[in-house]
Amino acid sequence: MAIKVGMVSLGCSKNQVDSEIMLSKIQKRGFELCTDAGSCDVVIVNTCGFIEDAKRESIENILEFCTLKKEGRIKAVVVTGCLAERYQKEIAKEIPEADVILGLGSMEKIVESIEEALLGRKVISFGEKCSLPLEGDRIISNLPFFAYLKIAEGCDNYCSFCAIPMIRGRYRSRKMENIIAEARKFAENGVKELNLVAQDTTKYGVDLYGKQMLPELLEKLCGIEGLEWIRVLYCYPERIDDALLDTMAREPKIVKYMDIPLQHASKELLRRMNRHGSGEEYLGLIHKIREKVPGITLRTTLIAGFPGETEEDFETLCHFVSEAKFERLGCFAYSQEEGTKAGEMEGQIDEKVKQNRVDALMDIQYGIMQLKNEDMLGKTLSVLVEGYDRYASSYFGRSCMDAPDIDTKIFFTSPKPVRAGSFVSVKVQDMIDYDLLGSIVE
């Protein structure tokens, strides 16, 4: 009987891609993949170590599976990913029950490490960050009709609040021909939607080709038969240029959606974050994007409670959100991270104050979303069907305005069955909180 291996992948979509590459290696070696991690012989926890909440979730998962191992229900626990990379000595010392601890640069050893663990040998390995596989065969772990396509790894931006460069190393683009080949394989296997990810997608190609190559990459992806939606995530504002916007406006397969993590609007706070620009400059950029790409959905991510954020700074941010009227927005309380410049700054803000500011910003955004959803009433949208919700007695899916996992849904009724992965036309008739409700148009 084959050994069953399960994976718990935590954190971002970039981490999910790493998990899917490991799963393919594991299956090729003859192990049986198991979706219920608690029923497996071996469990891999691919951790996130970005902010405090993510670290806590990772540790809770590791300890849960170590308990199952102690009870004799599983044979080995493997820890890998960003938390393992960031806290190498601490993980090995504090969680001795873990059989395997692999840093990012040793993830290519996942199969051999599992085999060693099953023989009762402990494996602790931390290779060079640049050894993290940028590509490889993958087993898609989400719904089979969409996929994340990682076009680069690492980051050179060195935002003062962020540990990613320390964890994942310098920015490294993938070769364009390899990305195209992977995308073509996805399309041949029924993937309809590609979501391009990297720590900074707009910087793609600078290290390999000497210039930003995202527009050229997008044009080549649009030529792949079978792909219907191509979405760009994690764009840095200072690198959004006319070439990118013109490509987005011209190519019908590129969904009119852009994720731009701006973080703040106060010029002084942005300087302290080691980021460029100001709220005024960002408003100018937003106006330009909407002018050049009509109907575009803009998403951003903000940080509230960064060290030294005054009431005036926060009011600047609130005013900016009210003026910008983003279609999609997320806000997080600043997380003080050791090893980062911001973590050592004076003026750290009380947790309750940070959370109150997050809540206040999201209240503003909720009002904006209500008005935008009201504008959608009566309109017909193309929806990618994701499944059926038996509690709501309706199907659900996403329009091009919504990225998987992070944005809203459209719930709709249909007089006859519809297939997950298909595109249908839905007339919007109502809304509930952030989501839209409607019925299929035949």
XYZ file of C-alpha atoms in Angstrom, residues 2-442:
441
model
C 1.383 3.415 -1.017
C 2.390 5.908 1.632
C -0.133 8.762 1.810
C 1.245 12.312 1.823
C -0.800 15.415 2.601
C 0.024 19.085 2.276
C -1.186 22.124 4.222
C -0.167 25.197 2.231
C -0.421 28.469 4.138
C 0.023 32.087 3.159
C 0.121 33.619 -0.292
C -0.418 32.331 -3.820
C 3.358 32.363 -4.424
C 3.715 29.857 -1.603
C 0.902 27.801 -3.131
C 2.879 27.513 -6.364
C 5.842 26.155 -4.374
C 3.494 23.626 -2.766
C 2.156 22.498 -6.129
C 5.680 21.913 -7.467
C 6.479 19.794 -4.405
C 3.240 17.821 -4.782
C 4.157 16.912 -8.346
C 7.597 15.649 -7.272
C 6.004 13.613 -4.482
C 3.429 11.994 -6.759
C 6.024 11.152 -9.391
C 8.021 9.235 -6.762
C 5.025 6.965 -6.212
C 3.520 8.410 -3.050
C -0.261 8.763 -2.853
C -1.489 12.323 -2.416
C -4.135 12.714 0.278
C -6.413 15.769 0.594
C -7.261 15.066 4.244
C -3.970 15.851 5.971
C -5.137 14.277 9.224
C -5.562 10.893 7.499
C -2.102 10.802 5.928
C 1.087 8.992 6.803
C 3.169 12.113 6.166
C 2.033 15.725 6.502
C 3.885 18.688 5.007
C 3.192 22.139 6.428
C 4.353 24.732 3.901
C 4.453 27.703 6.237
C 4.043 31.458 5.964
C 6.280 33.739 8.014
C 5.242 37.151 6.726
C 3.360 38.716 9.660
C 2.495 37.733 13.212
C -0.943 36.245 12.483
C 0.487 34.106 9.679
C 3.329 32.881 11.886
C 0.861 31.950 14.612
C -1.294 30.002 12.153
C 1.772 28.141 10.861
C 2.936 27.153 14.339
C -0.561 26.021 15.344
C -0.706 23.737 12.301
C 2.733 22.273 12.984
C 1.885 21.555 16.614
C -1.472 20.026 15.676
C 0.205 17.489 13.391
C 2.986 16.820 15.874
C 0.240 15.882 18.349
C -1.263 13.472 15.795
C 2.170 11.969 15.318
C 2.555 11.528 19.074
C -0.809 9.739 19.107
C 0.435 7.398 16.394
C -2.009 8.631 13.753
C 0.659 9.915 11.349
C 4.260 8.849 10.804
C 6.139 12.037 9.986
C 5.767 15.829 10.032
C 7.595 17.960 7.464
C 8.003 21.723 7.938
C 9.041 23.933 5.043
C 8.338 27.379 3.605
C 8.908 30.922 4.809
C 8.625 30.321 8.565
C 11.182 27.514 8.382
C 13.498 29.723 6.335
C 13.132 32.745 8.581
C 13.429 30.970 11.942
C 15.814 28.142 11.157
C 17.378 27.610 14.579
C 14.216 28.407 16.512
C 12.027 25.881 14.664
C 14.586 23.094 15.091
C 15.014 23.882 18.798
C 11.418 24.640 19.812
C 9.675 21.924 17.784
C 11.938 18.864 17.985
C 8.967 16.648 17.094
C 9.219 17.822 13.466
C 10.952 15.099 11.439
C 11.988 17.312 8.528
C 12.746 21.045 8.414
C 13.549 22.428 4.974
C 14.409 26.013 4.098
C 13.323 27.473 0.783
C 16.639 26.581 -0.818
C 16.196 22.910 0.125
C 12.632 22.382 -1.043
C 13.878 20.476 -4.101
C 14.916 17.766 -1.625
C 11.346 17.203 -0.483
C 11.045 13.626 -1.793
C 14.374 12.403 -0.424
C 13.619 14.080 2.914
C 10.283 12.268 3.238
C 11.983 8.954 2.516
C 14.630 9.672 5.138
C 11.964 10.584 7.703
C 10.087 7.341 7.073
C 13.321 5.508 7.913
C 13.426 7.318 11.246
C 16.101 9.846 10.310
C 15.763 13.544 11.072
C 16.451 15.967 8.221
C 17.318 19.651 8.675
C 18.504 21.422 5.543
C 18.827 25.063 4.501
C 20.216 25.619 1.030
C 20.903 28.918 -0.719
C 17.733 30.940 -1.336
C 18.550 31.098 -5.038
C 18.204 27.289 -5.139
C 14.420 27.527 -4.660
C 12.924 26.027 -7.840
C 11.340 28.791 -9.930
C 9.471 26.284 -12.045
C 8.607 22.652 -12.538
C 5.618 20.403 -13.111
C 2.733 21.252 -10.787
C -0.422 19.684 -9.424
C -3.057 22.416 -9.233
C -4.460 22.428 -5.715
C -7.342 24.861 -6.266
C -10.275 24.583 -8.663
C -8.899 23.124 -11.906
C -9.959 25.926 -14.250
C -7.750 28.657 -12.810
C -4.078 28.744 -11.901
C -1.494 31.042 -10.415
C 1.464 31.653 -12.702
C 4.574 32.789 -10.814
C 6.704 34.899 -13.136
C 9.444 35.869 -10.658
C 10.712 35.139 -7.167
C 12.200 37.317 -4.423
C 12.189 41.085 -4.047
C 14.596 44.022 -4.304
C 12.244 46.740 -3.055
C 13.258 46.512 0.624
C 10.173 48.135 2.105
C 11.049 48.873 5.732
C 8.111 46.851 7.109
C 8.682 43.733 5.008
C 10.785 40.633 5.668
C 10.327 39.094 2.199
C 13.769 40.065 0.793
C 15.341 38.593 3.929
C 13.304 35.398 3.564
C 13.162 34.853 -0.202
C 16.217 36.701 -1.479
C 16.834 38.952 -4.461
C 14.421 39.381 -7.362
C 14.765 36.646 -9.996
C 12.673 36.599 -13.162
C 11.801 33.388 -14.968
C 12.704 33.040 -18.632
C 9.818 34.141 -20.786
C 9.821 31.005 -22.936
C 9.470 28.840 -19.809
C 6.528 30.886 -18.566
C 4.820 30.627 -21.958
C 5.382 26.861 -22.049
C 3.842 26.453 -18.601
C 0.862 28.630 -19.516
C 0.314 26.627 -22.710
C 0.322 23.392 -20.722
C -2.234 24.854 -18.316
C -4.496 25.816 -21.218
C -4.214 22.319 -22.713
C -5.364 20.936 -19.353
C -8.474 23.117 -19.173
C -7.269 26.205 -17.292
C -9.352 29.225 -18.329
C -7.920 31.890 -16.026
C -4.267 32.707 -15.331
C -3.353 34.935 -12.406
C 0.163 36.342 -12.759
C 1.974 36.636 -9.428
C 5.351 37.748 -8.092
C 6.390 40.029 -5.270
C 6.435 42.719 -7.973
C 5.010 41.686 -11.353
C 5.772 45.056 -12.946
C 9.519 44.520 -12.480
C 9.408 41.303 -14.489
C 12.342 40.942 -16.866
C 14.575 43.762 -15.627
C 17.198 41.352 -14.304
C 17.121 39.062 -17.359
C 16.413 41.399 -20.259
C 17.461 44.823 -18.965
C 13.979 46.326 -19.064
C 10.426 45.784 -17.851
C 8.993 42.988 -19.998
C 5.534 42.478 -18.520
C 3.740 44.007 -21.543
C 5.583 41.674 -23.952
C 4.889 38.691 -21.710
C 1.196 39.542 -21.569
C 0.983 39.822 -25.365
C 2.494 36.362 -25.781
C 0.165 34.869 -23.157
C -2.823 36.352 -24.983
C -1.852 34.301 -28.037
C -2.406 30.998 -26.223
C -5.567 29.261 -27.371
C -7.924 28.227 -24.569
C -7.024 30.943 -22.084
C -9.873 33.392 -21.569
C -8.856 35.540 -18.595
C -5.363 36.782 -17.765
C -5.091 38.756 -14.529
C -2.160 40.809 -13.208
C -1.559 40.985 -9.457
C 0.960 42.892 -7.288
C 1.871 45.868 -9.489
C 4.131 48.551 -8.007
C 2.852 52.070 -8.709
C 6.131 53.596 -9.875
C 6.532 50.903 -12.549
C 3.058 51.147 -14.082
C 3.823 52.710 -17.465
C 2.015 53.497 -20.706
C 3.248 50.305 -22.364
C 1.546 48.170 -19.696
C -1.674 50.193 -19.701
C -1.885 50.236 -23.503
C -1.426 46.462 -23.586
C -4.160 45.972 -20.990
C -6.532 48.237 -22.907
C -5.794 46.575 -26.257
C -5.869 42.871 -25.382
C -9.361 41.481 -24.652
C -8.035 38.436 -22.747
C -6.386 40.642 -20.122
C -9.104 41.310 -17.582
C -9.508 44.970 -16.750
C -8.236 44.521 -13.208
C -5.081 45.707 -11.500
C -3.836 45.056 -7.990
C -1.609 47.897 -6.751
C -0.490 47.532 -3.104
C -0.028 51.209 -2.188
C 0.240 50.744 1.621
C -0.388 54.413 2.547
C -1.010 57.944 1.269
C 1.031 60.092 3.666
C 4.233 61.154 1.922
C 6.165 61.028 5.201
C 4.847 57.580 6.117
C 5.649 56.297 2.625
C 9.187 57.649 2.968
C 9.551 55.820 6.284
C 8.261 52.681 4.565
C 11.008 53.114 1.930
C 8.386 53.569 -0.733
C 7.956 56.322 -3.294
C 5.131 58.722 -4.008
C 2.311 60.385 -2.106
C -1.457 60.297 -1.973
C -1.625 63.138 -4.477
C 0.668 61.339 -6.912
C -1.278 58.118 -6.455
C -4.558 59.879 -7.237
C -2.959 61.144 -10.455
C -1.875 57.602 -11.330
C -5.346 56.213 -10.576
C -6.923 58.844 -12.830
C -4.482 57.955 -15.611
C -5.136 54.223 -15.298
C -8.905 54.675 -15.394
C -8.617 57.015 -18.365
C -6.412 54.664 -20.402
C -8.203 51.444 -19.387
C -11.917 52.297 -19.138
C -13.943 50.159 -16.749
C -10.892 48.831 -14.922
C -11.258 47.400 -11.411
C -8.546 48.674 -9.062
C -7.559 46.832 -5.897
C -5.145 48.054 -3.260
C -3.786 46.977 0.109
C -3.122 49.426 2.933
C -1.341 49.347 6.282
C -2.787 51.149 9.292
C -0.761 51.918 12.399
C 2.721 52.033 10.891
C 5.272 53.361 13.425
C 4.942 57.114 13.820
C 1.564 57.294 12.060
C -0.059 60.416 13.490
C -3.742 61.255 13.536
C -2.984 63.655 10.684
C -1.320 60.856 8.685
C -4.312 58.626 9.269
C -6.730 61.371 8.218
C -4.679 61.752 5.029
C -5.137 58.039 4.385
C -8.883 58.180 5.065
C -9.273 61.145 2.720
C -7.271 59.326 0.056
C -9.491 56.222 0.259
C -12.602 58.404 0.018
C -11.207 60.171 -3.041
C -9.708 57.157 -4.833
C -12.864 55.028 -4.551
C -11.144 51.702 -5.121
C -13.359 48.909 -6.376
C -11.561 46.472 -4.052
C -9.503 47.235 -0.942
C -7.920 45.386 1.967
C -6.395 46.952 5.062
C -4.140 45.339 7.655
C -2.829 46.450 11.015
C 0.918 46.974 10.921
C 2.808 43.937 12.219
C 6.105 44.660 13.992
C 8.574 42.220 12.459
C 12.022 41.526 13.831
C 14.840 41.986 11.378
C 13.044 44.809 9.545
C 13.928 48.502 9.783
C 10.374 49.413 10.777
C 10.473 46.897 13.593
C 13.229 48.972 15.229
C 11.600 52.365 14.673
C 10.377 54.553 17.484
C 6.700 55.391 17.680
C 5.263 51.861 17.671
C 1.490 52.143 17.978
C -0.827 50.383 20.406
C -2.568 47.293 18.959
C -6.027 48.560 19.837
C -5.370 51.885 18.102
C -4.121 50.039 15.004
C -7.219 47.847 14.869
C -9.536 50.827 15.368
C -7.886 52.502 12.397
C -8.277 49.381 10.264
C -11.966 49.236 11.178
C -12.459 52.930 10.368
C -10.861 52.531 6.932
C -12.902 49.453 6.129
C -16.062 51.303 7.138
C -15.206 53.943 4.532
C -14.543 51.259 1.949
C -17.791 49.465 2.785
C -19.719 52.623 1.935
C -17.830 52.941 -1.356
C -18.542 49.309 -2.204
C -22.235 49.729 -1.494
C -22.447 52.575 -4.006
C -20.439 50.643 -6.594
C -22.605 47.553 -6.119
C -25.741 49.657 -6.510
C -24.364 50.787 -9.877
C -24.149 47.119 -10.895
C -27.861 46.458 -10.332
C -29.578 45.589 -13.592
C -26.327 44.939 -15.451
C -25.381 41.610 -17.014
C -21.954 40.209 -16.190
C -19.927 37.324 -17.530
C -19.308 34.994 -14.580
C -16.843 32.136 -14.212
C -18.812 29.471 -12.341
C -17.039 28.042 -9.273
C -19.669 25.819 -7.689
C -23.017 25.426 -5.957
C -23.819 26.583 -2.425
C -26.505 24.289 -1.051
C -27.094 26.517 1.965
C -27.792 29.524 -0.231
C -29.517 27.297 -2.833
C -27.618 29.068 -5.578
C -24.561 28.837 -7.778
C -21.611 31.145 -7.228
C -18.685 32.446 -9.186
C -16.623 35.494 -10.047
C -16.740 38.226 -12.652
C -13.548 39.646 -14.124
C -13.710 42.238 -11.318
C -12.819 39.615 -8.717
C -9.563 37.740 -8.174
C -9.770 34.265 -6.625
C -9.490 33.882 -2.854
C -9.385 37.610 -2.027
C -12.343 39.338 -3.675
C -16.112 39.079 -3.712
C -18.492 36.529 -5.240
C -21.605 36.600 -7.371
C -24.382 34.241 -6.237
C -26.971 33.375 -8.868
C -29.851 31.043 -9.617
C -30.319 28.979 -12.740
C -33.298 26.901 -13.919
C -30.957 24.190 -15.160
C -27.575 22.861 -14.011
C -24.435 24.807 -14.902
C -20.943 23.368 -14.931
C -18.128 24.648 -12.738
C -15.473 26.180 -14.956
C -17.960 27.452 -17.520
C -18.761 31.082 -18.296
C -22.363 32.223 -17.949
C -24.190 35.541 -18.213
C -25.749 36.720 -14.940
C -28.097 39.667 -14.485
C -27.408 41.428 -11.182
C -30.581 41.917 -9.162
C -29.514 42.516 -5.559
C -26.554 42.676 -3.185
C -25.654 41.458 0.279
C -22.693 43.033 2.063
C -19.893 42.981 -0.528
C -21.389 40.251 -2.759
C -23.817 40.484 -5.670
C -26.941 38.373 -6.263
C -28.564 37.610 -9.593
C -29.978 35.078 -12.007
C -28.632 33.467 -15.148
C -29.553 34.967 -18.502
C -30.323 32.258 -21.039
